Amino acid sequence: MTTDTHEADWAEAMLRVREARDTAAFEAIFRHYAPRVKAFLMKSGAEPGLAEECMQDVMATVWTKAGLYDPSRASLATWIFTIARNRRIDAIRRARRPEPDELYWGPEGEPDQADVLALQEESARLGRAMEQLPEAQRDLIERAYFGDRSHSEIAAETGLPLGTIKSRIRLALDRLRHEMKMKR
Amino acid sequence: MTDTIRHHLPDDILAAYSTGSLSEAFSLVVATHVSLCDECRATLESIDAVGGAVLEGCEAEPVAAESFEATMHRITGQAAATMDRPIQAAGLFPSALRSYVGGDVDAVRWRSVGMGVRQAILRTEPGASVRLLCIPPGAAMPNHTHRGREMTIVLQGAFRDEGGRFCRGDVEVADDHVRHAPVADAGEPCICLAATEAPLRFRDLLPRLAQPFFRI
């Protein structure tokens, strides 16, 4: 598995969970992401016990909300991050998290395969750009995402190439909106 | 609808929302705007992608021995209904706002604050103020200044102030030094959601401070 196909392969595994309730695919996702979600929650200030508890919740949500995962808009890591972040706000900050309306491809809808691949490649590129950042800068970004509120502004100016990934997502949203309109 | 939006959210607010550090009050405005604006949704989701890269880069923390089995157990314990996809909200309010109001615009418990203006305070975590405002066509919003940032999003009708014209989905972010006097457009009443973040003490002072302006 090369680095470039990595993201696309996880997205593929997630689609098997969504379409076929494939337990083996889910277990592979679990083995890779559960330890990372737990680490993310602990770095955000959760005790190991609470982190394990919340992580299991997050991974269960990955299964139950599989129908909402859109591989033309997010890598699997990004989608799981949003679930983990919301769980953290709920558990650690004990605050409500207002969320935007969900957009999804209806039961028969599917994003274009080329769009999916392009987005997944873009995500892989972003991951590599992250790795190449000077350590101090990467550290600031990570702290912002671990919920260190004093670093929240940093994330706005990451110096990471977000323009291309944004235009990919924008395109996917346009197609999704079009699809939703056709069904109405 | 989403292409008609002219006034968007600044990147720093979207970034604070993405990292989870934005207050509940402002998060409600962000969730409402993003529900109506695909441009900001795309920006937000691209910032979320940085969070994805951070998660991917986290050094794996050992999970409990029976962790996978326990998770599968949780899943089987959950009702099959959670598999259903959500129903797209039709109406004036996106679903996030509905959950605070307890329904769409017809469920709002308005209170008159004088000059034909009505408002409804929404309950969020302490230290912030969130309210829905309904301003009659052509009327001026009560002139006010505020401490800290104020975010206002239009849900129905439109208003104008020094910042321009604001229609459904448009959001205005004003800092505390801004003294604005918005006027609702002719036509239908202007309904907007306004959130102010302020130090905790502001909350205690609010009824008194608001009195001259809102006549509560």
mmCIF file of C-alpha atoms in Angstrom:
data_model
loop_
_atom_site.group_PDB
_atom_site.id
_atom_site.type_symbol
_atom_site.label_atom_id
_atom_site.label_comp_id
_atom_site.label_asym_id
_atom_site.label_seq_id
_atom_site.Cartn_x
_atom_site.Cartn_y
_atom_site.Cartn_z
ATOM 1 C CA MET A 1 0.000 0.000 0.000
ATOM 2 C CA THR A 2 1.718 3.226 -1.072
ATOM 3 C CA THR A 3 1.169 6.488 0.752
ATOM 4 C CA ASP A 4 -0.848 7.817 -2.168
ATOM 5 C CA THR A 5 -3.404 5.029 -2.139
ATOM 6 C CA HIS A 6 -3.594 4.895 1.653
ATOM 7 C CA GLU A 7 -6.449 7.401 2.048
ATOM 8 C CA ALA A 8 -8.396 5.958 -0.888
ATOM 9 C CA ASP A 9 -8.112 2.449 0.616
ATOM 10 C CA TRP A 10 -9.573 3.549 3.938
ATOM 11 C CA ALA A 11 -12.404 5.301 2.126
ATOM 12 C CA GLU A 12 -12.991 2.061 0.196
ATOM 13 C CA ALA A 13 -13.062 0.018 3.432
ATOM 14 C CA MET A 14 -15.568 2.476 4.897
ATOM 15 C CA LEU A 15 -17.836 2.070 1.871
ATOM 16 C CA ARG A 16 -17.855 -1.699 2.488
ATOM 17 C CA VAL A 17 -18.970 -0.977 6.050
ATOM 18 C CA ARG A 18 -21.679 1.298 4.722
ATOM 19 C CA GLU A 19 -22.949 -0.878 1.885
ATOM 20 C CA ALA A 20 -22.385 -4.402 3.173
ATOM 21 C CA ARG A 21 -22.078 -3.950 6.961
ATOM 22 C CA ASP A 22 -18.696 -5.626 6.458
ATOM 23 C CA THR A 23 -17.371 -6.497 9.932
ATOM 24 C CA ALA A 24 -13.885 -7.417 8.685
ATOM 25 C CA ALA A 25 -13.517 -4.025 6.986
ATOM 26 C CA PHE A 26 -14.748 -2.354 10.168
ATOM 27 C CA GLU A 27 -12.281 -4.288 12.283
ATOM 28 C CA ALA A 28 -9.412 -3.121 10.056
ATOM 29 C CA ILE A 29 -10.641 0.473 10.451
ATOM 30 C CA PHE A 30 -10.941 -0.048 14.196
ATOM 31 C CA ARG A 31 -7.405 -1.476 14.557
ATOM 32 C CA HIS A 32 -5.988 1.547 12.750
ATOM 33 C CA TYR A 33 -8.119 4.413 14.056
ATOM 34 C CA ALA A 34 -9.257 3.386 17.559
ATOM 35 C CA PRO A 35 -5.738 3.800 19.059
ATOM 36 C CA ARG A 36 -5.432 7.182 17.327
ATOM 37 C CA VAL A 37 -8.814 8.379 18.531
ATOM 38 C CA LYS A 38 -7.850 7.332 22.061
ATOM 39 C CA ALA A 39 -4.557 9.214 21.758
ATOM 40 C CA PHE A 40 -6.392 12.264 20.397
ATOM 41 C CA LEU A 41 -8.793 12.260 23.363
ATOM 42 C CA MET A 42 -5.976 11.812 25.895
ATOM 43 C CA LYS A 43 -3.994 14.658 24.352
ATOM 44 C CA SER A 44 -7.171 16.698 24.679
ATOM 45 C CA GLY A 45 -7.112 16.127 28.423
ATOM 46 C CA ALA A 46 -9.158 12.965 28.975
ATOM 47 C CA GLU A 47 -8.016 10.373 31.535
ATOM 48 C CA PRO A 48 -7.220 6.951 29.970
ATOM 49 C CA GLY A 49 -10.464 5.421 31.279
ATOM 50 C CA LEU A 50 -12.644 8.197 29.910
ATOM 51 C CA ALA A 51 -10.660 8.228 26.658
ATOM 52 C CA GLU A 52 -11.244 4.472 26.170
ATOM 53 C CA GLU A 53 -14.948 4.918 26.930
ATOM 54 C CA CYS A 54 -15.362 7.858 24.534
ATOM 55 C CA MET A 55 -13.248 6.151 21.866
ATOM 56 C CA GLN A 56 -15.581 3.125 21.871
ATOM 57 C CA ASP A 57 -18.476 5.525 21.513
ATOM 58 C CA VAL A 58 -16.784 7.289 18.600
ATOM 59 C CA MET A 59 -16.022 4.006 16.815
ATOM 60 C CA ALA A 60 -19.599 2.781 17.372
ATOM 61 C CA THR A 61 -20.794 6.043 15.780
ATOM 62 C CA VAL A 62 -18.518 5.372 12.786
ATOM 63 C CA TRP A 63 -20.521 2.168 12.252
ATOM 64 C CA THR A 64 -24.012 3.513 12.942
ATOM 65 C CA LYS A 65 -23.601 6.731 10.958
ATOM 66 C CA ALA A 66 -21.737 5.087 8.070
ATOM 67 C CA GLY A 67 -24.471 6.278 5.682
ATOM 68 C CA LEU A 68 -23.379 9.876 6.225
ATOM 69 C CA TYR A 69 -19.754 9.363 5.188
ATOM 70 C CA ASP A 70 -19.077 11.116 1.880
ATOM 71 C CA PRO A 71 -15.704 10.116 0.370
ATOM 72 C CA SER A 72 -15.915 12.960 -2.163
ATOM 73 C CA ARG A 73 -15.723 15.470 0.705
ATOM 74 C CA ALA A 74 -13.576 13.910 3.405
ATOM 75 C CA SER A 75 -10.903 11.325 4.035
ATOM 76 C CA LEU A 76 -11.923 8.704 6.580
ATOM 77 C CA ALA A 77 -9.461 10.246 9.069
ATOM 78 C CA THR A 78 -11.161 13.637 8.674
ATOM 79 C CA TRP A 79 -14.632 12.192 9.154
ATOM 80 C CA ILE A 80 -13.571 10.270 12.261
ATOM 81 C CA PHE A 81 -11.828 13.404 13.570
ATOM 82 C CA THR A 82 -15.109 15.354 13.410
ATOM 83 C CA ILE A 83 -16.923 12.615 15.363
ATOM 84 C CA ALA A 84 -14.127 12.460 17.975
ATOM 85 C CA ARG A 85 -14.051 16.250 18.316
ATOM 86 C CA ASN A 86 -17.782 16.400 18.905
ATOM 87 C CA ARG A 87 -17.582 13.624 21.480
ATOM 88 C CA ARG A 88 -14.776 15.525 23.219
ATOM 89 C CA ILE A 89 -16.792 18.738 23.435
ATOM 90 C CA ASP A 90 -19.683 16.765 24.861
ATOM 91 C CA ALA A 91 -17.603 14.777 27.379
ATOM 92 C CA ILE A 92 -14.848 17.160 28.435
ATOM 93 C CA ARG A 93 -16.343 20.603 27.968
ATOM 94 C CA ARG A 94 -19.853 19.371 28.731
ATOM 95 C CA ALA A 95 -21.231 21.786 26.187
ATOM 96 C CA ARG A 96 -23.667 21.282 23.363
ATOM 97 C CA ARG A 97 -22.256 21.301 19.879
ATOM 98 C CA PRO A 98 -24.602 22.826 17.301
ATOM 99 C CA GLU A 99 -23.944 21.069 13.971
ATOM 100 C CA PRO A 100 -24.827 22.115 10.397
ATOM 101 C CA ASP A 101 -27.565 20.186 8.588
ATOM 102 C CA GLU A 102 -26.160 16.940 7.197
ATOM 103 C CA LEU A 103 -25.943 16.651 3.417
ATOM 104 C CA TYR A 104 -25.907 13.151 1.998
ATOM 105 C CA TRP A 105 -26.290 11.246 -1.233
ATOM 106 C CA GLY A 106 -29.703 9.564 -1.046
ATOM 107 C CA PRO A 107 -30.032 5.754 -0.949
ATOM 108 C CA GLU A 108 -29.187 5.336 -4.651
ATOM 109 C CA GLY A 109 -26.896 8.341 -4.936
ATOM 110 C CA GLU A 110 -23.152 7.930 -5.287
ATOM 111 C CA PRO A 111 -20.434 10.523 -5.689
ATOM 112 C CA ASP A 112 -18.391 10.373 -8.872
ATOM 113 C CA GLN A 113 -15.453 7.962 -8.528
ATOM 114 C CA ALA A 114 -13.011 10.491 -10.025
ATOM 115 C CA ASP A 115 -14.111 13.086 -7.447
ATOM 116 C CA VAL A 116 -13.551 10.587 -4.656
ATOM 117 C CA LEU A 117 -10.052 9.723 -5.853
ATOM 118 C CA ALA A 118 -9.111 13.382 -6.342
ATOM 119 C CA LEU A 119 -10.256 14.293 -2.818
ATOM 120 C CA GLN A 120 -8.491 11.310 -1.252
ATOM 121 C CA GLU A 121 -5.265 12.193 -3.094
ATOM 122 C CA GLU A 122 -5.597 15.788 -1.947
ATOM 123 C CA SER A 123 -5.980 14.562 1.643
ATOM 124 C CA ALA A 124 -2.849 12.442 1.309
ATOM 125 C CA ARG A 125 -0.999 15.500 -0.006
ATOM 126 C CA LEU A 126 -2.187 17.541 2.955
ATOM 127 C CA GLY A 127 -0.908 14.823 5.293
ATOM 128 C CA ARG A 128 2.518 14.971 3.671
ATOM 129 C CA ALA A 129 2.549 18.789 3.852
ATOM 130 C CA MET A 130 1.801 18.467 7.587
ATOM 131 C CA GLU A 131 4.745 16.122 8.054
ATOM 132 C CA GLN A 132 7.035 18.553 6.268
ATOM 133 C CA LEU A 133 6.127 21.554 8.408
ATOM 134 C CA PRO A 134 8.759 22.785 10.860
ATOM 135 C CA GLU A 135 8.153 20.978 14.129
ATOM 136 C CA ALA A 136 7.288 24.118 16.095
ATOM 137 C CA GLN A 137 4.567 25.035 13.630
ATOM 138 C CA ARG A 138 3.155 21.526 13.467
ATOM 139 C CA ASP A 139 3.079 21.507 17.247
ATOM 140 C CA LEU A 140 0.995 24.706 17.334
ATOM 141 C CA ILE A 141 -1.523 23.277 14.871
ATOM 142 C CA GLU A 142 -1.786 20.032 16.808
ATOM 143 C CA ARG A 143 -2.359 21.865 20.054
ATOM 144 C CA ALA A 144 -5.159 23.870 18.485
ATOM 145 C CA TYR A 145 -6.842 20.618 17.432
ATOM 146 C CA PHE A 146 -6.259 19.011 20.817
ATOM 147 C CA GLY A 147 -8.505 21.746 22.153
ATOM 148 C CA ASP A 148 -5.946 24.140 23.585
ATOM 149 C CA ARG A 149 -8.178 27.189 23.296
ATOM 150 C CA SER A 150 -5.325 29.659 23.488
ATOM 151 C CA HIS A 151 -4.070 28.289 20.183
ATOM 152 C CA SER A 152 -7.328 28.337 18.294
ATOM 153 C CA GLU A 153 -6.347 31.260 16.059
ATOM 154 C CA ILE A 154 -3.279 29.427 14.810
ATOM 155 C CA ALA A 155 -5.345 27.030 12.771
ATOM 156 C CA ALA A 156 -6.594 29.840 10.562
ATOM 157 C CA GLU A 157 -3.121 30.481 9.196
ATOM 158 C CA THR A 158 -1.541 27.096 8.947
ATOM 159 C CA GLY A 159 0.503 27.730 5.832
ATOM 160 C CA LEU A 160 -0.913 24.432 4.588
ATOM 161 C CA PRO A 161 -2.237 24.195 1.018
ATOM 162 C CA LEU A 162 -5.972 24.216 1.779
ATOM 163 C CA GLY A 163 -7.089 25.991 -1.419
ATOM 164 C CA THR A 164 -7.135 22.906 -3.659
ATOM 165 C CA ILE A 165 -8.852 20.694 -1.112
ATOM 166 C CA LYS A 166 -11.446 23.398 -0.594
ATOM 167 C CA SER A 167 -12.211 23.657 -4.322
ATOM 168 C CA ARG A 168 -12.568 19.862 -4.484
ATOM 169 C CA ILE A 169 -15.068 19.915 -1.622
ATOM 170 C CA ARG A 170 -16.897 22.836 -3.228
ATOM 171 C CA LEU A 171 -17.268 20.873 -6.468
ATOM 172 C CA ALA A 172 -18.527 17.807 -4.602
ATOM 173 C CA LEU A 173 -21.069 19.972 -2.759
ATOM 174 C CA ASP A 174 -22.326 21.433 -6.044
ATOM 175 C CA ARG A 175 -22.860 17.932 -7.446
ATOM 176 C CA LEU A 176 -24.492 16.765 -4.242
ATOM 177 C CA ARG A 177 -26.887 19.733 -4.196
ATOM 178 C CA HIS A 178 -27.759 19.048 -7.821
ATOM 179 C CA GLU A 179 -28.474 15.397 -6.985
ATOM 180 C CA MET A 180 -30.625 16.375 -3.998
ATOM 181 C CA LYS A 181 -32.644 18.765 -6.171
ATOM 182 C CA MET A 182 -33.257 16.077 -8.819
ATOM 183 C CA LYS A 183 -34.743 13.768 -6.194
ATOM 184 C CA ARG A 184 -37.165 16.279 -4.809
ATOM 185 C CA MET B 1 -30.241 29.619 -2.291
ATOM 186 C CA THR B 2 -26.659 29.155 -1.227
ATOM 187 C CA ASP B 3 -25.327 31.183 -4.191
ATOM 188 C CA THR B 4 -27.103 34.352 -3.081
ATOM 189 C CA ILE B 5 -25.050 34.730 0.096
ATOM 190 C CA ARG B 6 -22.738 37.747 0.063
ATOM 191 C CA HIS B 7 -21.581 37.991 3.663
ATOM 192 C CA HIS B 8 -19.573 35.009 4.864
ATOM 193 C CA LEU B 9 -17.879 33.837 8.050
ATOM 194 C CA PRO B 10 -14.243 34.839 8.573
ATOM 195 C CA ASP B 11 -11.722 31.972 8.457
ATOM 196 C CA ASP B 12 -10.647 32.413 12.065
ATOM 197 C CA ILE B 13 -14.178 31.755 13.299
ATOM 198 C CA LEU B 14 -14.482 28.680 11.068
ATOM 199 C CA ALA B 15 -11.109 27.472 12.366
ATOM 200 C CA ALA B 16 -12.190 27.949 15.998
ATOM 201 C CA TYR B 17 -15.372 26.005 15.221
ATOM 202 C CA SER B 18 -13.381 23.236 13.518
ATOM 203 C CA THR B 19 -10.943 22.837 16.398
ATOM 204 C CA GLY B 20 -13.852 22.868 18.833
ATOM 205 C CA SER B 21 -12.792 25.968 20.729
ATOM 206 C CA LEU B 22 -15.638 28.271 19.701
ATOM 207 C CA SER B 23 -18.312 28.991 22.304
ATOM 208 C CA GLU B 24 -21.675 27.274 22.061
ATOM 209 C CA ALA B 25 -23.358 30.624 21.284
ATOM 210 C CA PHE B 26 -21.158 31.402 18.282
ATOM 211 C CA SER B 27 -21.184 27.749 17.235
ATOM 212 C CA LEU B 28 -24.944 27.986 16.835
ATOM 213 C CA VAL B 29 -24.526 30.906 14.420
ATOM 214 C CA VAL B 30 -21.810 29.003 12.528
ATOM 215 C CA ALA B 31 -23.944 25.845 12.271
ATOM 216 C CA THR B 32 -26.867 27.943 11.038
ATOM 217 C CA HIS B 33 -24.795 29.785 8.426
ATOM 218 C CA VAL B 34 -22.966 26.680 7.175
ATOM 219 C CA SER B 35 -26.323 24.926 6.748
ATOM 220 C CA LEU B 36 -27.228 27.671 4.267
ATOM 221 C CA CYS B 37 -23.820 28.451 2.699
ATOM 222 C CA ASP B 38 -21.857 25.868 0.725
ATOM 223 C CA GLU B 39 -18.940 28.246 0.286
ATOM 224 C CA CYS B 40 -18.318 28.338 4.053
ATOM 225 C CA ARG B 41 -19.147 24.625 4.336
ATOM 226 C CA ALA B 42 -16.319 23.911 1.882
ATOM 227 C CA THR B 43 -13.926 26.150 3.828
ATOM 228 C CA LEU B 44 -14.925 24.498 7.100
ATOM 229 C CA GLU B 45 -14.538 20.982 5.725
ATOM 230 C CA SER B 46 -11.102 21.876 4.335
ATOM 231 C CA ILE B 47 -10.070 23.069 7.810
ATOM 232 C CA ASP B 48 -11.524 19.841 9.239
ATOM 233 C CA ALA B 49 -9.135 18.024 6.879
ATOM 234 C CA VAL B 50 -6.235 19.455 8.918
ATOM 235 C CA GLY B 51 -7.858 17.832 11.959
ATOM 236 C CA GLY B 52 -7.951 14.590 9.995
ATOM 237 C CA ALA B 53 -4.232 14.873 9.318
ATOM 238 C CA VAL B 54 -3.616 15.564 13.021
ATOM 239 C CA LEU B 55 -5.615 12.452 13.974
ATOM 240 C CA GLU B 56 -3.784 10.339 11.396
ATOM 241 C CA GLY B 57 -0.483 11.566 12.818
ATOM 242 C CA CYS B 58 -1.365 10.731 16.437
ATOM 243 C CA GLU B 59 0.886 8.112 17.941
ATOM 244 C CA ALA B 60 -1.284 5.044 18.582
ATOM 245 C CA GLU B 61 -2.362 4.685 22.215
ATOM 246 C CA PRO B 62 -2.919 1.032 23.260
ATOM 247 C CA VAL B 63 -6.622 0.274 23.601
ATOM 248 C CA ALA B 64 -8.190 -2.094 26.155
ATOM 249 C CA ALA B 65 -7.835 -5.820 25.429
ATOM 250 C CA GLU B 66 -11.509 -6.392 24.606
ATOM 251 C CA SER B 67 -11.992 -2.973 23.052
ATOM 252 C CA PHE B 68 -13.188 -4.107 19.632
ATOM 253 C CA GLU B 69 -15.619 -6.657 21.076
ATOM 254 C CA ALA B 70 -16.940 -4.054 23.528
ATOM 255 C CA THR B 71 -17.500 -1.628 20.645
ATOM 256 C CA MET B 72 -19.332 -4.265 18.600
ATOM 257 C CA HIS B 73 -21.442 -4.946 21.668
ATOM 258 C CA ARG B 74 -22.340 -1.240 21.874
ATOM 259 C CA ILE B 75 -23.321 -1.281 18.233
ATOM 260 C CA THR B 76 -25.655 -4.277 18.559
ATOM 261 C CA GLY B 77 -27.161 -2.645 21.625
ATOM 262 C CA GLN B 78 -28.117 0.438 19.660
ATOM 263 C CA ALA B 79 -31.448 0.702 17.923
ATOM 264 C CA ALA B 80 -31.418 0.013 14.207
ATOM 265 C CA ALA B 81 -33.151 3.358 13.787
ATOM 266 C CA THR B 82 -29.824 5.156 14.146
ATOM 267 C CA MET B 83 -28.927 3.751 10.719
ATOM 268 C CA ASP B 84 -31.547 5.940 9.101
ATOM 269 C CA ARG B 85 -30.296 8.943 7.244
ATOM 270 C CA PRO B 86 -31.475 12.290 8.552
ATOM 271 C CA ILE B 87 -34.348 14.155 6.998
ATOM 272 C CA GLN B 88 -33.373 17.462 5.465
ATOM 273 C CA ALA B 89 -35.099 20.218 7.393
ATOM 274 C CA ALA B 90 -37.609 22.151 5.306
ATOM 275 C CA GLY B 91 -38.618 25.496 6.754
ATOM 276 C CA LEU B 92 -36.975 28.655 7.941
ATOM 277 C CA PHE B 93 -34.617 27.280 10.583
ATOM 278 C CA PRO B 94 -31.810 24.757 10.011
ATOM 279 C CA SER B 95 -31.951 21.777 12.394
ATOM 280 C CA ALA B 96 -29.358 23.126 14.881
ATOM 281 C CA LEU B 97 -31.471 26.227 15.509
ATOM 282 C CA ARG B 98 -34.653 24.151 15.657
ATOM 283 C CA SER B 99 -33.264 22.121 18.512
ATOM 284 C CA TYR B 100 -32.778 25.311 20.570
ATOM 285 C CA VAL B 101 -36.179 26.736 19.672
ATOM 286 C CA GLY B 102 -38.052 23.451 19.952
ATOM 287 C CA GLY B 103 -39.342 23.734 16.400
ATOM 288 C CA ASP B 104 -39.407 26.067 13.434
ATOM 289 C CA VAL B 105 -40.352 29.756 13.425
ATOM 290 C CA ASP B 106 -43.940 29.046 14.542
ATOM 291 C CA ALA B 107 -42.596 27.536 17.796
ATOM 292 C CA VAL B 108 -40.702 30.693 18.845
ATOM 293 C CA ARG B 109 -42.001 32.252 22.047
ATOM 294 C CA TRP B 110 -41.625 35.903 21.134
ATOM 295 C CA ARG B 111 -41.730 38.732 23.654
ATOM 296 C CA SER B 112 -42.310 42.292 22.643
ATOM 297 C CA VAL B 113 -39.447 44.654 23.416
ATOM 298 C CA GLY B 114 -41.122 47.805 22.120
ATOM 299 C CA MET B 115 -41.325 49.661 18.798
ATOM 300 C CA GLY B 116 -42.860 46.556 17.243
ATOM 301 C CA VAL B 117 -39.628 44.614 17.745
ATOM 302 C CA ARG B 118 -39.917 41.142 19.265
ATOM 303 C CA GLN B 119 -37.212 38.900 20.665
ATOM 304 C CA ALA B 120 -36.724 35.440 22.116
ATOM 305 C CA ILE B 121 -33.719 34.564 24.276
ATOM 306 C CA LEU B 122 -32.262 31.103 23.597
ATOM 307 C CA ARG B 123 -30.610 29.158 26.379
ATOM 308 C CA THR B 124 -26.886 28.404 25.904
ATOM 309 C CA GLU B 125 -23.908 27.973 28.225
ATOM 310 C CA PRO B 126 -23.280 30.895 30.597
ATOM 311 C CA GLY B 127 -21.204 33.835 29.502
ATOM 312 C CA ALA B 128 -22.966 34.488 26.228
ATOM 313 C CA SER B 129 -26.241 35.791 24.961
ATOM 314 C CA VAL B 130 -28.159 34.380 22.009
ATOM 315 C CA ARG B 131 -31.467 35.714 20.827
ATOM 316 C CA LEU B 132 -33.832 35.690 17.904
ATOM 317 C CA LEU B 133 -35.040 39.096 16.778
ATOM 318 C CA CYS B 134 -38.038 39.960 14.660
ATOM 319 C CA ILE B 135 -38.068 43.488 13.259
ATOM 320 C CA PRO B 136 -41.101 44.913 11.440
ATOM 321 C CA PRO B 137 -40.577 45.879 7.771
ATOM 322 C CA GLY B 138 -38.871 49.248 7.469
ATOM 323 C CA ALA B 139 -38.234 49.538 11.212
ATOM 324 C CA ALA B 140 -34.888 50.192 12.847
ATOM 325 C CA MET B 141 -33.368 47.584 15.118
ATOM 326 C CA PRO B 142 -32.882 49.062 18.575
ATOM 327 C CA ASN B 143 -29.598 50.939 18.395
ATOM 328 C CA HIS B 144 -27.045 49.161 20.508
ATOM 329 C CA THR B 145 -23.420 48.729 21.275
ATOM 330 C CA HIS B 146 -22.034 45.557 22.749
ATOM 331 C CA ARG B 147 -18.999 44.279 24.519
ATOM 332 C CA GLY B 148 -17.077 41.663 22.604
ATOM 333 C CA ARG B 149 -17.917 40.354 19.188
ATOM 334 C CA GLU B 150 -21.463 40.079 18.000
ATOM 335 C CA MET B 151 -22.562 37.738 15.216
ATOM 336 C CA THR B 152 -25.888 38.212 13.472
ATOM 337 C CA ILE B 153 -27.377 35.967 10.798
ATOM 338 C CA VAL B 154 -30.500 36.752 8.787
ATOM 339 C CA LEU B 155 -33.121 34.000 8.500
ATOM 340 C CA GLN B 156 -35.958 35.900 6.849
ATOM 341 C CA GLY B 157 -36.245 39.280 5.136
ATOM 342 C CA ALA B 158 -33.252 41.587 5.084
ATOM 343 C CA PHE B 159 -31.622 44.507 6.870
ATOM 344 C CA ARG B 160 -29.182 47.236 5.949
ATOM 345 C CA ASP B 161 -26.521 48.969 7.973
ATOM 346 C CA GLU B 162 -23.056 50.474 7.456
ATOM 347 C CA GLY B 163 -21.835 46.981 6.500
ATOM 348 C CA GLY B 164 -24.229 46.685 3.545
ATOM 349 C CA ARG B 165 -27.406 44.743 2.858
ATOM 350 C CA PHE B 166 -27.897 41.423 4.630
ATOM 351 C CA CYS B 167 -30.336 38.807 3.293
ATOM 352 C CA ARG B 168 -31.209 35.240 4.299
ATOM 353 C CA GLY B 169 -28.040 33.360 5.208
ATOM 354 C CA ASP B 170 -25.833 36.460 5.316
ATOM 355 C CA VAL B 171 -23.865 36.873 8.513
ATOM 356 C CA GLU B 172 -22.483 40.058 10.040
ATOM 357 C CA VAL B 173 -19.586 39.903 12.477
ATOM 358 C CA ALA B 174 -19.206 43.139 14.436
ATOM 359 C CA ASP B 175 -16.583 43.995 16.999
ATOM 360 C CA ASP B 176 -17.406 45.888 20.152
ATOM 361 C CA HIS B 177 -16.393 49.293 18.853
ATOM 362 C CA VAL B 178 -18.911 49.081 16.048
ATOM 363 C CA ARG B 179 -22.024 51.035 16.728
ATOM 364 C CA HIS B 180 -24.579 49.879 14.265
ATOM 365 C CA ALA B 181 -28.093 50.879 13.477
ATOM 366 C CA PRO B 182 -29.599 48.202 11.247
ATOM 367 C CA VAL B 183 -32.853 48.954 9.428
ATOM 368 C CA ALA B 184 -35.133 46.174 8.166
ATOM 369 C CA ASP B 185 -36.069 46.166 4.483
ATOM 370 C CA ALA B 186 -39.635 46.860 3.421
ATOM 371 C CA GLY B 187 -41.631 43.723 2.655
ATOM 372 C CA GLU B 188 -41.627 40.973 5.252
ATOM 373 C CA PRO B 189 -40.435 41.216 8.855
ATOM 374 C CA CYS B 190 -36.702 40.623 9.279
ATOM 375 C CA ILE B 191 -35.930 37.641 11.517
ATOM 376 C CA CYS B 192 -32.356 37.190 12.650
ATOM 377 C CA LEU B 193 -30.298 35.272 15.159
ATOM 378 C CA ALA B 194 -27.781 37.321 17.151
ATOM 379 C CA ALA B 195 -25.073 36.027 19.482
ATOM 380 C CA THR B 196 -22.757 37.999 21.743
ATOM 381 C CA GLU B 197 -19.847 36.580 23.626
ATOM 382 C CA ALA B 198 -18.947 38.589 26.652
ATOM 383 C CA PRO B 199 -17.258 38.174 30.003
ATOM 384 C CA LEU B 200 -19.397 36.417 32.587
ATOM 385 C CA ARG B 201 -20.175 39.633 34.476
ATOM 386 C CA PHE B 202 -21.866 40.967 31.377
ATOM 387 C CA ARG B 203 -24.585 38.394 31.864
ATOM 388 C CA ASP B 204 -25.487 39.784 35.266
ATOM 389 C CA LEU B 205 -25.499 43.292 33.908
ATOM 390 C CA LEU B 206 -27.451 42.386 30.829
ATOM 391 C CA PRO B 207 -30.975 43.119 32.031
ATOM 392 C CA ARG B 208 -29.923 46.527 33.309
ATOM 393 C CA LEU B 209 -27.786 47.381 30.310
ATOM 394 C CA ALA B 210 -30.419 46.222 27.912
ATOM 395 C CA GLN B 211 -33.180 48.187 29.552
ATOM 396 C CA PRO B 212 -32.713 51.526 27.815
ATOM 397 C CA PHE B 213 -32.442 49.827 24.443
ATOM 398 C CA PHE B 214 -34.874 46.961 24.663
ATOM 399 C CA ARG B 215 -37.275 48.062 27.393
ATOM 400 C CA ILE B 216 -37.430 44.602 28.878
#
